[in-house]
Amino acid sequence: MTAASGKRLGKVLVKAGVITEEQMTSALADANGRSLTAVLVEQGVSTEVKIAQAVAENMGLAFVDLAAYEIDPAAATLLAIDLARRHQVLPIKIQDDELVVAMADPANIFAIDDLRIVTGYEIRPVVSTESDLMSALDKFATMNANVDDMVGDLGEGMVSEEIDDAKAAKDEEAPVAKLMNLIISEAIRQGAGDIYVEPLENDLRVRYRIDGVCQEVVRSPKKLHRQLLNRIKIASGMDIAEKRVPQDGRFGVVLDGKAVDFRVAVLPTVQGEMSVLRLLRRDSIMMSLEDLGFLENPLSRLLDALSRPYGAILVTGPTGSGKSTTLYAAINRTTKPTVNLITVEDPVEYRLEGLSQVQVHEKAGLTFASALRSILRQDPDVVMIGEIRDKETGTIAIEAALTGHLVLSTLHTNDAPSAITRLTEMGIEPFLSASAINCVLAQRLARRLCPECKEPYTPDEAVLTRLGFPFEPGKPPTLYRAVGCKRCSGIGYKGRMGIHEVMTVSEEIERAAVNHASGDVLMRLAISEGMVTLKQDGLAKVAMGTTSIEEIMRVVV
C-alpha cells in the first residue's frame, strides 16, 4: 500500500470514528512501507474487520467475510495469481455479466482498470480484510501450482500410448501424483465424505461432499482427466485399459496419524469415465450409539432390542443416511470375546478386529443368500447382513432370527413401519417377519448448526403450527438458524447427527402385520404405543438448538 493510499484510508477511518487523527499520524509514521491496516492492528488500535467495514460503508460497497464465502473457482481462475497478489484482489463470483472482486483497497482505480482489461468484465468491487484476502490467494495459488505443473507435463505427451500413461501414473514424483495427493489430503482435512472426479465437455471438475452437500474445489483443463483417472485406477487395483464397463476398487492412506480407507467406483459416461471416492474413516466406526445423537426414547428402545439374545433389528433409510455407521456402532455394543459375530457385506467398508467379515462376490457365486447359509453353519451368536435385497436373503435372515440368532441388517424404506410391508412385498410371510423382528430403526442425517455462529430468533407462530411444532400459544420458543463463519466455511453448519425413529414390534403390531395391515395402520399403532417419529425427533433437536427447522424440512419432510 502506497503512502498516498495509506493517508486516504486514514482519513476514511478518522471520518468513520474508527481511529483518531493522532492515531492516524502515529501509524503512518511507523508504517515503513507496511500497510496502514497492518500497523493499526499491530498497535491494537483497531481490528481488520472494523477497518474493512468502515471502508465499505464509506464507499457504499458490500463487505465480504472472505474466509466464510464460497468462492467460485471459475471466477478466481480468471486472473493470474501474480497480478492478483500485486493488486491484492481476488475475483469471487460472476454475476449479471459483472465480475465481483474482493479488494483490500477498493479505491485503487488502477487495479480496477487492469482487471477490466485483463478479464473483459465490468468490475464490481467488494471489500475484504487483507489477511483473509491473502489467505484465499495462497489457497488458490497452491491448487493452481499443482494444476499448472500437470498441464505443463502433459503438453508434449497428449498422443502418448496407454503404457506411457500407466508409467506416468505410477510415478510417485509425477505432477499427477502430487495433484491426487493434494485432492485426497484436502478432502480428509475438510471432513469430506465423497470426492467426485467428473469429466465435463471442456473441463475436469473435482467436488467434495461435505456434511451431505457438494462443493466444487477444482476446475481444470480436461486433458488432466486421463492421467488422474489412471492414477486412481492403479491405486485402487483396477484395469486402466478397460474404459467401457464400471469398475470398483479400494485403497488406504494415513494422514496426520489417522488411517482412512477409500472405496472407489468408476463409471463410464458420455464425457468419459467419472470416479467417486468414498472416504471411510476408521475412527468413525468406533463411535458408540450414544454418540450418534439419539434421544432417550429411541435409544432405550434400541438398547432393549440389542440386549435380547435373538431376533432381528433392521435399520432403514435412503443411501447415505448413516445406516452402516449405526450398524457398526451396534456391533461395537455386542462384540465380546464370548460372542461369535460374523458379517456378510457388499462391500466390506470397514475391516475390524475381533470379528469375521465376509465379502460378497456374486460372479463367483458368493451372494448374500449363499454366504448366509454357510455362516449359519459356523454357529454364530450375532450375524450382520449388509442389506436385505431379495426374498431369498430376507427369508434366511428371518429364519435365523427365529432360531436363536441376533440378526442385524439394513433395508431401504422411508420409515420404520414400512419395513414389515416391504418384506411382505418381497414375498416373505408377514407372520414370520413380524414375529422375528425385535425393532426397526429408521434414520436420516441432518447437519448440526455451527456452535460458533448460530443465531437465535423467535419464529412465527403460524409457521410453527403449520409444521406441527409443539409450543404454548402466545409463547413461541427461541430457535436457532444458520449464519456462517470462518469455522464452518460460511455454510452455517458443522458436522451431522442422526434423526431417528424406533418402532418396537409389540404383540398388537405383530397381529396387525399378520392381517396384512398397511404401513399407515402400523404407523398409527406404533405412535399410539409411544414411538417418536422422524419428524418429531427432528423437531425436538430443533428445540434443543442443535439444528434448524430448514434442515429438518430438507431431510425429513
Short mmCIF file of N, CA and C in Angstrom, two decimals, residues 62 177 234 337 486 497 512:
data_model
loop_
_atom_site.label_atom_id
_atom_site.label_comp_id
_atom_site.label_asym_id
_atom_site.label_seq_id
_atom_site.Cartn_x
_atom_site.Cartn_y
_atom_site.Cartn_z
N ALA A 62 -20.27 -3.41 -0.52
CA ALA A 62 -20.55 -4.54 0.39
C ALA A 62 -19.26 -5.02 1.03
N ALA A 177 0.63 -37.40 -9.50
CA ALA A 177 0.63 -37.98 -8.16
C ALA A 177 0.47 -36.88 -7.12
N ILE A 234 -5.04 -47.26 -10.79
CA ILE A 234 -3.88 -48.06 -10.36
C ILE A 234 -3.85 -48.18 -8.84
N PRO A 337 -15.43 -61.21 23.59
CA PRO A 337 -14.69 -62.47 23.33
C PRO A 337 -15.58 -63.70 23.43
N LYS A 486 -16.06 -18.37 9.80
CA LYS A 486 -14.82 -18.99 9.32
C LYS A 486 -14.76 -20.47 9.67
N MET A 497 -25.68 -35.23 12.54
CA MET A 497 -26.20 -36.09 13.60
C MET A 497 -27.36 -36.89 13.04
N ALA A 512 -51.45 -57.03 13.76
CA ALA A 512 -51.87 -56.20 12.62
C ALA A 512 -51.08 -56.58 11.37
#
